[in-house]
PDB file of C-alpha atoms in Angstrom:
ATOM      1  CA  MET A 212     -42.543  48.610  34.662  1.00 45.00           C
ATOM      2  CA  THR A 213     -42.408  50.917  31.689  1.00 43.00           C
ATOM      3  CA  SER A 214     -41.418  49.225  28.455  1.00 43.00           C
ATOM      4  CA  LEU A 215     -38.767  50.786  26.342  1.00 39.00           C
ATOM      5  CA  PRO A 216     -39.849  52.207  23.022  1.00 44.00           C
ATOM      6  CA  LYS A 217     -39.026  50.161  19.974  1.00 42.00           C
ATOM      7  CA  PRO A 218     -36.246  51.606  17.856  1.00 41.00           C
ATOM      8  CA  SER A 219     -37.422  53.461  14.856  1.00 42.00           C
ATOM      9  CA  CYS A 220     -36.578  52.437  11.331  1.00 40.00           C
ATOM     10  CA  GLN A 221     -34.150  55.317  11.132  1.00 39.00           C
ATOM     11  CA  ALA A 222     -32.399  54.106  14.318  1.00 38.00           C
ATOM     12  CA  ARG A 223     -32.095  50.603  12.885  1.00 37.00           C
ATOM     13  CA  VAL A 224     -30.607  51.938   9.674  1.00 37.00           C
ATOM     14  CA  THR A 225     -28.164  54.087  11.638  1.00 38.00           C
ATOM     15  CA  GLY A 226     -27.102  51.085  13.756  1.00 40.00           C
ATOM     16  CA  ALA A 227     -26.524  49.000  10.637  1.00 40.00           C
ATOM     17  CA  ALA A 228     -24.435  51.798   9.167  1.00 39.00           C
ATOM     18  CA  VAL A 229     -22.311  51.969  12.294  1.00 34.00           C
ATOM     19  CA  SER A 230     -21.757  48.187  12.231  1.00 39.00           C
ATOM     20  CA  ALA A 231     -20.769  48.319   8.589  1.00 40.00           C
ATOM     21  CA  ALA A 232     -18.405  51.189   9.276  1.00 38.00           C
ATOM     22  CA  LEU A 233     -16.779  49.255  12.132  1.00 33.00           C
ATOM     23  CA  SER A 234     -16.376  46.190   9.914  1.00 39.00           C
ATOM     24  CA  ILE A 235     -14.744  48.266   7.179  1.00 40.00           C
ATOM     25  CA  ALA A 236     -12.400  49.842   9.699  1.00 38.00           C
ATOM     26  CA  LEU A 237     -11.476  46.429  11.116  1.00 37.00           C
ATOM     27  CA  PHE A 238     -10.708  44.980   7.700  1.00 40.00           C
ATOM     28  CA  ALA A 239      -8.712  48.079   6.812  1.00 42.00           C
ATOM     29  CA  ALA A 240      -6.661  47.758  10.004  1.00 40.00           C
ATOM     30  CA  VAL A 241      -5.981  44.063   9.391  1.00 39.00           C
ATOM     31  CA  GLY A 242      -5.017  44.795   5.803  1.00 45.00           C
ATOM     32  CA  ALA A 243      -2.640  47.527   6.843  1.00 46.00           C
ATOM     33  CA  ALA A 244      -1.039  45.227   9.422  1.00 44.00           C
ATOM     34  CA  LEU A 245      -0.522  42.523   6.818  1.00 43.00           C
ATOM     35  CA  LEU A 246       0.982  44.973   4.365  1.00 48.00           C
ATOM     36  CA  SER A 247       3.397  46.307   6.948  1.00 53.00           C
ATOM     37  CA  ALA A 248       4.391  42.839   8.245  1.00 50.00           C
ATOM     38  CA  PRO A 249       7.453  41.041   6.895  1.00 57.00           C
ATOM     39  CA  ALA A 250       6.837  38.802   3.908  1.00 52.00           C
ATOM     40  CA  SER A 251       7.519  35.688   6.002  1.00 54.00           C
ATOM     41  CA  GLN A 252       4.572  36.594   8.237  1.00 61.00           C
ATOM     42  CA  ALA A 253       2.258  37.843   5.510  1.00 63.00           C
ATOM     43  CA  ALA A 254       1.691  34.432   3.903  1.00 70.00           C
ATOM     44  CA  PRO A 255       2.762  30.872   4.676  1.00 75.00           C
ATOM     45  CA  ALA A 256       5.142  29.073   2.368  1.00 75.00           C
ATOM     46  CA  ARG A 257       3.374  27.545  -0.623  1.00 80.00           C
ATOM     47  CA  ILE A 258       3.452  23.751  -0.807  1.00 76.00           C
ATOM     48  CA  PRO A 259       3.317  22.378  -4.354  1.00 79.00           C
ATOM     49  CA  ASP A 260       0.004  20.654  -5.016  1.00 83.00           C
ATOM     50  CA  THR A 261       1.524  17.560  -6.592  1.00 88.00           C
ATOM     51  CA  LEU A 262       0.771  13.892  -6.070  1.00 90.00           C
ATOM     52  CA  ALA A 263       4.274  13.294  -4.705  1.00 87.00           C
ATOM     53  CA  HIS A 264       3.780  15.931  -1.996  1.00 88.00           C
ATOM     54  CA  ARG A 265       0.310  14.656  -1.108  1.00 89.00           C
ATOM     55  CA  LEU A 266       1.643  11.126  -0.729  1.00 91.00           C
ATOM     56  CA  GLN A 267       4.422  12.095   1.672  1.00 89.00           C
ATOM     57  CA  ALA A 268       2.019  11.057   4.429  1.00 86.00           C
ATOM     58  CA  CYS A 269       2.468   7.459   3.267  1.00 91.00           C
ATOM     59  CA  SER A 270       6.148   7.607   4.236  1.00 90.00           C
ATOM     60  CA  VAL A 271       5.178   7.744   7.916  1.00 90.00           C
ATOM     61  CA  CYS A 272       4.367   4.034   7.718  1.00 91.00           C
ATOM     62  CA  HIS A 273       5.925   2.786   4.490  1.00 92.00           C
ATOM     63  CA  GLY A 274       9.255   4.600   4.705  1.00 89.00           C
ATOM     64  CA  LYS A 275      10.690   7.315   2.501  1.00 90.00           C
ATOM     65  CA  ASP A 276       9.338   6.944  -1.036  1.00 91.00           C
ATOM     66  CA  GLY A 277       7.686   3.688   0.000  1.00 92.00           C
ATOM     67  CA  GLN A 278      10.938   1.798   0.628  1.00 90.00           C
ATOM     68  CA  ALA A 279       9.504  -0.002   3.728  1.00 88.00           C
ATOM     69  CA  ALA A 280       9.424   0.771   7.419  1.00 82.00           C
ATOM     70  CA  PRO A 281      12.323  -0.421   9.583  1.00 79.00           C
ATOM     71  CA  ASP A 282      10.047  -2.399  11.912  1.00 78.00           C
ATOM     72  CA  GLY A 283       9.479  -5.176   9.372  1.00 73.00           C
ATOM     73  CA  TYR A 284       5.679  -5.070   9.490  1.00 79.00           C
ATOM     74  CA  ARG A 285       4.825  -2.307   7.034  1.00 86.00           C
ATOM     75  CA  PRO A 286       6.046  -3.360   3.637  1.00 89.00           C
ATOM     76  CA  ARG A 287       7.802  -1.792   0.716  1.00 92.00           C
ATOM     77  CA  ILE A 288       5.409  -0.439  -1.880  1.00 95.00           C
ATOM     78  CA  ALA A 289       7.923   1.245  -4.197  1.00 95.00           C
ATOM     79  CA  GLY A 290       8.322  -0.555  -7.509  1.00 95.00           C
ATOM     80  CA  LYS A 291       5.488  -3.042  -6.978  1.00 96.00           C
ATOM     81  CA  PRO A 292       3.279  -3.560 -10.045  1.00 96.00           C
ATOM     82  CA  ALA A 293       0.594  -0.915 -10.330  1.00 96.00           C
ATOM     83  CA  GLY A 294      -2.093  -3.566 -10.748  1.00 96.00           C
ATOM     84  CA  TYR A 295      -1.100  -5.170  -7.461  1.00 96.00           C
ATOM     85  CA  LEU A 296      -0.979  -1.886  -5.522  1.00 97.00           C
ATOM     86  CA  TYR A 297      -4.294  -0.764  -6.977  1.00 97.00           C
ATOM     87  CA  HIS A 298      -6.035  -3.965  -5.945  1.00 96.00           C
ATOM     88  CA  GLN A 299      -4.622  -3.789  -2.420  1.00 96.00           C
ATOM     89  CA  LEU A 300      -6.036  -0.275  -2.035  1.00 96.00           C
ATOM     90  CA  LEU A 301      -9.387  -1.603  -3.228  1.00 96.00           C
ATOM     91  CA  ASN A 302      -9.137  -4.554  -0.845  1.00 96.00           C
ATOM     92  CA  PHE A 303      -8.624  -2.235   2.128  1.00 96.00           C
ATOM     93  CA  ARG A 304     -11.482  -0.018   0.996  1.00 95.00           C
ATOM     94  CA  ASP A 305     -13.877  -2.886   0.320  1.00 94.00           C
ATOM     95  CA  GLY A 306     -13.179  -4.990   3.426  1.00 94.00           C
ATOM     96  CA  ARG A 307     -11.043  -7.790   2.032  1.00 95.00           C
ATOM     97  CA  ARG A 308      -8.066  -6.573   4.067  1.00 95.00           C
ATOM     98  CA  HIS A 309      -8.318  -5.249   7.605  1.00 91.00           C
ATOM     99  CA  TYR A 310      -5.996  -2.586   8.962  1.00 90.00           C
ATOM    100  CA  GLY A 311      -7.696   0.438  10.499  1.00 92.00           C
ATOM    101  CA  PRO A 312      -5.283   3.217   9.436  1.00 91.00           C
ATOM    102  CA  MET A 313      -5.259   2.041   5.812  1.00 93.00           C
ATOM    103  CA  VAL A 314      -9.038   1.673   5.719  1.00 94.00           C
ATOM    104  CA  ALA A 315      -9.464   5.202   7.067  1.00 93.00           C
ATOM    105  CA  LEU A 316      -7.086   6.612   4.454  1.00 91.00           C
ATOM    106  CA  VAL A 317      -8.688   5.049   1.390  1.00 93.00           C
ATOM    107  CA  ASP A 318     -12.329   4.713   2.435  1.00 92.00           C
ATOM    108  CA  ALA A 319     -13.502   7.933   0.765  1.00 91.00           C
ATOM    109  CA  LEU A 320     -11.115   8.004  -2.207  1.00 93.00           C
ATOM    110  CA  PRO A 321     -12.484   7.425  -5.717  1.00 94.00           C
ATOM    111  CA  GLU A 322     -11.081   4.601  -7.821  1.00 95.00           C
ATOM    112  CA  PRO A 323      -9.314   6.849 -10.387  1.00 95.00           C
ATOM    113  CA  TYR A 324      -7.348   8.470  -7.566  1.00 95.00           C
ATOM    114  CA  LEU A 325      -6.460   5.062  -6.089  1.00 96.00           C
ATOM    115  CA  ARG A 326      -5.182   3.998  -9.488  1.00 96.00           C
ATOM    116  CA  GLU A 327      -3.114   7.200  -9.719  1.00 96.00           C
ATOM    117  CA  ILE A 328      -1.538   6.461  -6.325  1.00 96.00           C
ATOM    118  CA  ALA A 329      -0.710   2.915  -7.423  1.00 97.00           C
ATOM    119  CA  GLU A 330       0.867   4.079 -10.677  1.00 96.00           C
ATOM    120  CA  HIS A 331       2.969   6.650  -8.818  1.00 96.00           C
ATOM    121  CA  TYR A 332       4.566   4.090  -6.503  1.00 96.00           C
ATOM    122  CA  ALA A 333       4.954   1.551  -9.302  1.00 96.00           C
ATOM    123  CA  THR A 334       7.414   3.895 -11.039  1.00 95.00           C
ATOM    124  CA  LEU A 335       9.730   4.217  -8.010  1.00 94.00           C
ATOM    125  CA  TYR A 336      12.501   1.717  -8.668  1.00 89.00           C
ATOM    126  CA  LEU A 337      14.756   2.270  -5.666  1.00 89.00           C
ATOM    127  CA  PRO A 338      17.568   0.123  -4.248  1.00 87.00           C
ATOM    128  CA  TYR A 339      16.790  -2.598  -1.736  1.00 86.00           C
ATOM    129  CA  ALA A 340      18.588  -2.969   1.556  1.00 78.00           C
ATOM    130  CA  ALA A 341      20.542  -6.172   2.076  1.00 78.00           C
ATOM    131  CA  PRO A 342      18.885  -8.765   4.335  1.00 76.00           C
ATOM    132  CA  PRO A 343      19.962  -8.187   7.945  1.00 75.00           C
ATOM    133  CA  ALA A 344      22.708 -10.447   9.220  1.00 80.00           C
ATOM    134  CA  LEU A 345      21.270 -12.716  11.891  1.00 81.00           C
ATOM    135  CA  PRO A 346      23.265 -13.935  14.864  1.00 86.00           C
ATOM    136  CA  PRO A 347      23.996 -17.684  14.743  1.00 87.00           C
ATOM    137  CA  ALA A 348      21.345 -18.479  17.352  1.00 86.00           C
ATOM    138  CA  ALA A 349      18.630 -16.776  15.283  1.00 86.00           C
ATOM    139  CA  ARG A 350      19.484 -18.362  11.948  1.00 91.00           C
ATOM    140  CA  PRO A 351      16.896 -20.845  10.660  1.00 93.00           C
ATOM    141  CA  PRO A 352      18.005 -24.481  10.531  1.00 95.00           C
ATOM    142  CA  ALA A 353      19.382 -25.682   7.215  1.00 95.00           C
ATOM    143  CA  GLU A 354      16.565 -28.223   6.913  1.00 97.00           C
ATOM    144  CA  LEU A 355      13.943 -25.479   7.203  1.00 97.00           C
ATOM    145  CA  LEU A 356      15.648 -23.347   4.564  1.00 97.00           C
ATOM    146  CA  ALA A 357      15.888 -26.337   2.206  1.00 98.00           C
ATOM    147  CA  ARG A 358      12.169 -26.986   2.628  1.00 98.00           C
ATOM    148  CA  GLY A 359      11.391 -23.335   1.922  1.00 98.00           C
ATOM    149  CA  ARG A 360      13.629 -23.280  -1.142  1.00 98.00           C
ATOM    150  CA  ALA A 361      11.893 -26.345  -2.564  1.00 98.00           C
ATOM    151  CA  LEU A 362       8.443 -24.826  -2.114  1.00 98.00           C
ATOM    152  CA  ALA A 363       9.480 -21.489  -3.624  1.00 98.00           C
ATOM    153  CA  LEU A 364      11.245 -22.913  -6.655  1.00 98.00           C
ATOM    154  CA  GLU A 365       9.593 -26.290  -7.246  1.00 98.00           C
ATOM    155  CA  GLY A 366       6.320 -26.443  -5.326  1.00 97.00           C
ATOM    156  CA  ASP A 367       4.836 -29.734  -4.168  1.00 97.00           C
ATOM    157  CA  LYS A 368       2.971 -31.625  -6.868  1.00 96.00           C
ATOM    158  CA  ALA A 369       1.697 -34.242  -4.439  1.00 96.00           C
ATOM    159  CA  ARG A 370      -0.289 -31.561  -2.603  1.00 96.00           C
ATOM    160  CA  ASN A 371      -1.056 -29.491  -5.710  1.00 96.00           C
ATOM    161  CA  ILE A 372       1.052 -26.579  -4.446  1.00 97.00           C
ATOM    162  CA  PRO A 373       2.574 -24.593  -7.322  1.00 97.00           C
ATOM    163  CA  ALA A 374       6.023 -23.064  -6.985  1.00 97.00           C
ATOM    164  CA  CYS A 375       6.067 -19.430  -5.894  1.00 97.00           C
ATOM    165  CA  ARG A 376       8.034 -18.506  -8.990  1.00 95.00           C
ATOM    166  CA  SER A 377       5.345 -19.887 -11.299  1.00 94.00           C
ATOM    167  CA  CYS A 378       3.319 -16.739 -10.510  1.00 94.00           C
ATOM    168  CA  HIS A 379       5.759 -14.299  -8.860  1.00 96.00           C
ATOM    169  CA  GLY A 380       8.375 -14.402 -11.620  1.00 94.00           C
ATOM    170  CA  GLN A 381      11.254 -16.755 -12.268  1.00 94.00           C
ATOM    171  CA  VAL A 382      13.554 -14.658 -10.073  1.00 95.00           C
ATOM    172  CA  LEU A 383      10.741 -13.834  -7.605  1.00 97.00           C
ATOM    173  CA  THR A 384      10.780 -10.085  -8.290  1.00 96.00           C
ATOM    174  CA  GLY A 385       7.158 -10.043  -9.421  1.00 96.00           C
ATOM    175  CA  SER A 386       5.322 -10.323 -12.690  1.00 94.00           C
ATOM    176  CA  LEU A 387       3.298  -7.789 -14.631  1.00 94.00           C
ATOM    177  CA  PRO A 388       0.598  -6.674 -14.542  1.00 93.00           C
ATOM    178  CA  ALA A 389      -0.376  -7.404 -10.931  1.00 95.00           C
ATOM    179  CA  THR A 390       1.786 -10.001  -9.134  1.00 95.00           C
ATOM    180  CA  PRO A 391       4.217  -8.633  -6.508  1.00 96.00           C
ATOM    181  CA  GLY A 392       7.799  -9.635  -5.837  1.00 96.00           C
ATOM    182  CA  LEU A 393       8.584 -11.758  -2.786  1.00 96.00           C
ATOM    183  CA  LEU A 394      12.218 -10.818  -2.213  1.00 94.00           C
ATOM    184  CA  GLY A 395      13.337  -7.982   0.037  1.00 92.00           C
ATOM    185  CA  LEU A 396      10.480  -8.590   2.497  1.00 92.00           C
ATOM    186  CA  PRO A 397      11.130  -9.343   6.183  1.00 90.00           C
ATOM    187  CA  ARG A 398      10.408 -12.813   7.515  1.00 92.00           C
ATOM    188  CA  ASP A 399       7.872 -11.530  10.058  1.00 91.00           C
ATOM    189  CA  TYR A 400       5.902  -9.745   7.365  1.00 92.00           C
ATOM    190  CA  LEU A 401       5.837 -12.795   5.082  1.00 95.00           C
ATOM    191  CA  MET A 402       4.703 -15.059   7.894  1.00 95.00           C
ATOM    192  CA  GLY A 403       2.073 -12.575   8.978  1.00 94.00           C
ATOM    193  CA  GLN A 404       0.579 -12.243   5.500  1.00 95.00           C
ATOM    194  CA  LEU A 405       0.580 -15.977   4.765  1.00 96.00           C
ATOM    195  CA  GLY A 406      -0.997 -16.511   8.163  1.00 95.00           C
ATOM    196  CA  ALA A 407      -3.666 -13.925   7.335  1.00 95.00           C
ATOM    197  CA  TRP A 408      -4.448 -15.741   4.082  1.00 94.00           C
ATOM    198  CA  HIS A 409      -4.659 -18.997   6.045  1.00 94.00           C
ATOM    199  CA  THR A 410      -7.151 -17.649   8.600  1.00 94.00           C
ATOM    200  CA  GLY A 411      -9.204 -15.630   6.121  1.00 93.00           C
ATOM    201  CA  GLN A 412      -8.164 -12.252   7.525  1.00 94.00           C
ATOM    202  CA  ARG A 413      -6.755 -11.384   4.118  1.00 95.00           C
ATOM    203  CA  ARG A 414      -8.726 -12.044   0.957  1.00 94.00           C
ATOM    204  CA  ALA A 415      -8.732 -11.038  -2.696  1.00 94.00           C
ATOM    205  CA  LEU A 416     -11.171 -10.932  -5.587  1.00 93.00           C
ATOM    206  CA  ALA A 417     -12.580 -14.309  -6.542  1.00 93.00           C
ATOM    207  CA  PRO A 418     -11.208 -16.646  -7.626  1.00 94.00           C
ATOM    208  CA  ASP A 419      -8.849 -16.119  -4.680  1.00 95.00           C
ATOM    209  CA  CYS A 420      -5.844 -18.126  -5.820  1.00 94.00           C
ATOM    210  CA  MET A 421      -3.608 -17.261  -2.870  1.00 96.00           C
ATOM    211  CA  ALA A 422      -6.267 -18.418  -0.410  1.00 95.00           C
ATOM    212  CA  GLU A 423      -6.469 -21.739  -2.260  1.00 95.00           C
ATOM    213  CA  ILE A 424      -2.713 -22.249  -2.194  1.00 96.00           C
ATOM    214  CA  VAL A 425      -2.168 -21.252   1.427  1.00 96.00           C
ATOM    215  CA  GLN A 426      -4.906 -23.608   2.619  1.00 95.00           C
ATOM    216  CA  ARG A 427      -2.760 -26.452   1.280  1.00 96.00           C
ATOM    217  CA  LEU A 428       0.284 -25.344   3.276  1.00 96.00           C
ATOM    218  CA  ALA A 429       1.118 -26.733   6.689  1.00 92.00           C
ATOM    219  CA  PRO A 430       2.238 -24.281   9.414  1.00 89.00           C
ATOM    220  CA  GLY A 431       5.780 -25.556   8.974  1.00 95.00           C
ATOM    221  CA  ASP A 432       5.591 -24.739   5.249  1.00 97.00           C
ATOM    222  CA  ILE A 433       4.696 -21.115   6.007  1.00 97.00           C
ATOM    223  CA  SER A 434       7.653 -20.803   8.362  1.00 96.00           C
ATOM    224  CA  ALA A 435      10.001 -22.483   5.899  1.00 98.00           C
ATOM    225  CA  VAL A 436       9.127 -20.475   2.795  1.00 98.00           C
ATOM    226  CA  SER A 437       9.124 -17.208   4.770  1.00 97.00           C
ATOM    227  CA  ALA A 438      12.567 -17.974   6.185  1.00 96.00           C
ATOM    228  CA  TRP A 439      14.037 -18.826   2.800  1.00 97.00           C
ATOM    229  CA  LEU A 440      12.536 -15.906   0.883  1.00 97.00           C
ATOM    230  CA  SER A 441      13.616 -13.355   3.496  1.00 94.00           C
ATOM    231  CA  SER A 442      17.197 -14.675   3.434  1.00 93.00           C
ATOM    232  CA  GLN A 443      17.666 -14.172  -0.312  1.00 94.00           C
ATOM    233  CA  PRO A 444      19.407 -11.102  -1.742  1.00 92.00           C
ATOM    234  CA  VAL A 445      17.471  -8.983  -4.188  1.00 93.00           C
ATOM    235  CA  PRO A 446      19.000  -8.971  -7.692  1.00 92.00           C
ATOM    236  CA  ALA A 447      20.349  -5.707  -9.077  1.00 90.00           C
ATOM    237  CA  ASP A 448      17.502  -5.594 -11.607  1.00 89.00           C
ATOM    238  CA  ALA A 449      14.482  -6.045  -9.358  1.00 92.00           C
ATOM    239  CA  HIS A 450      11.883  -4.917 -11.891  1.00 93.00           C
ATOM    240  CA  PRO A 451       8.762  -7.061 -12.217  1.00 95.00           C
ATOM    241  CA  GLN A 452       9.067  -9.378 -15.180  1.00 93.00           C
ATOM    242  CA  PRO A 453       6.815  -9.268 -18.248  1.00 93.00           C
ATOM    243  CA  PRO A 454       3.885 -11.677 -18.202  1.00 88.00           C
ATOM    244  CA  GLY A 455       5.021 -15.248 -18.765  1.00 77.00           C
ATOM    245  CA  ARG A 456       4.074 -17.185 -21.845  1.00 75.00           C
ATOM    246  CA  ASP A 457       2.957 -20.198 -19.836  1.00 77.00           C
ATOM    247  CA  ALA A 458      -0.498 -20.258 -18.323  1.00 82.00           C
ATOM    248  CA  ALA A 459      -0.696 -19.540 -14.614  1.00 86.00           C
ATOM    249  CA  PRO A 460      -1.307 -22.619 -12.456  1.00 90.00           C
ATOM    250  CA  LEU A 461      -4.496 -21.099 -11.023  1.00 90.00           C
ATOM    251  CA  ARG A 462      -6.987 -18.440 -12.098  1.00 91.00           C
ATOM    252  CA  CYS A 463      -6.612 -15.269 -10.012  1.00 92.00           C
ATOM    253  CA  GLY A 464      -9.301 -12.615  -9.840  1.00 91.00           C
ATOM    254  CA  SER A 465      -6.854  -9.948  -8.732  1.00 86.00           C
ATOM    255  CA  VAL A 466      -4.726 -10.163 -11.882  1.00 84.00           C
ATOM    256  CA  VAL A 467      -5.789  -7.191 -13.961  1.00 51.00           C
ATOM    257  CA  ASP A 468      -5.265  -6.678 -17.655  1.00 43.00           C
ATOM    258  CA  THR A 469      -3.771  -3.597 -19.257  1.00 39.00           C
ATOM    259  CA  GLY A 470      -7.049  -1.730 -18.888  1.00 42.00           C
ATOM    260  CA  ALA A 471      -9.303  -1.368 -15.882  1.00 39.00           C
ATOM    261  CA  GLY A 472     -10.900  -4.798 -16.153  1.00 38.00           C
ATOM    262  CA  VAL A 473     -10.201  -8.012 -14.335  1.00 35.00           C
ATOM    263  CA  GLN A 474      -9.090 -11.210 -15.991  1.00 34.00           C
ATOM    264  CA  ARG A 475     -11.538 -14.052 -15.463  1.00 28.00           C
TER     265      ARG A 475
END
């Protein structure tokens, strides 16, 4: 079988020139088509590159502007203290909280960007929906609500359980810089989170004050305080309160100061 002669240098140069000419012609044709197309087809609509637009993906789970999902399991994040939101993002990223979609979202994000997200949602003071009216058969017994009210407002000194309002604000709307409000949250969500603290599925930076407190609660206490908190209306001014003058009943590693550090 006779082998074909190798192309000469001149042939290779000519072939390269033809390829280049074809490429130029193709680009020219595409450019002409774009120029002659309507403006709506020439370029897609520009989306503003702002933090608010980038965070619209959060509304899929947390509701519009972070006002909570209607299913009762994905909570409100609008208006929560920035320190609290920031530490929850860190907890998901660092394995102290476990929810696959959240972990995937924050796993690769740097801490300054997580702080920026937290500060964005902390500024959104939006109205709360009224607690849903329950049919008579679904209403918690009066005894259970009374037990929950006592734990939330007074605690239980015999078991060294501080009142919820000693950390979460006197009106339970949260306390700056990093303690969230407890009102306006569905009963199922409250029970689920307290249960997660109880089993160790949810943790925080040491010293983990919430883990200490919840370990002292009986299952009936979790049901009672969740029922009472979820039945309370949210006051018109639901802003987190300034830090209290009295010392907190327990040291909490997740309470941040005004900078980037952690109070110890």
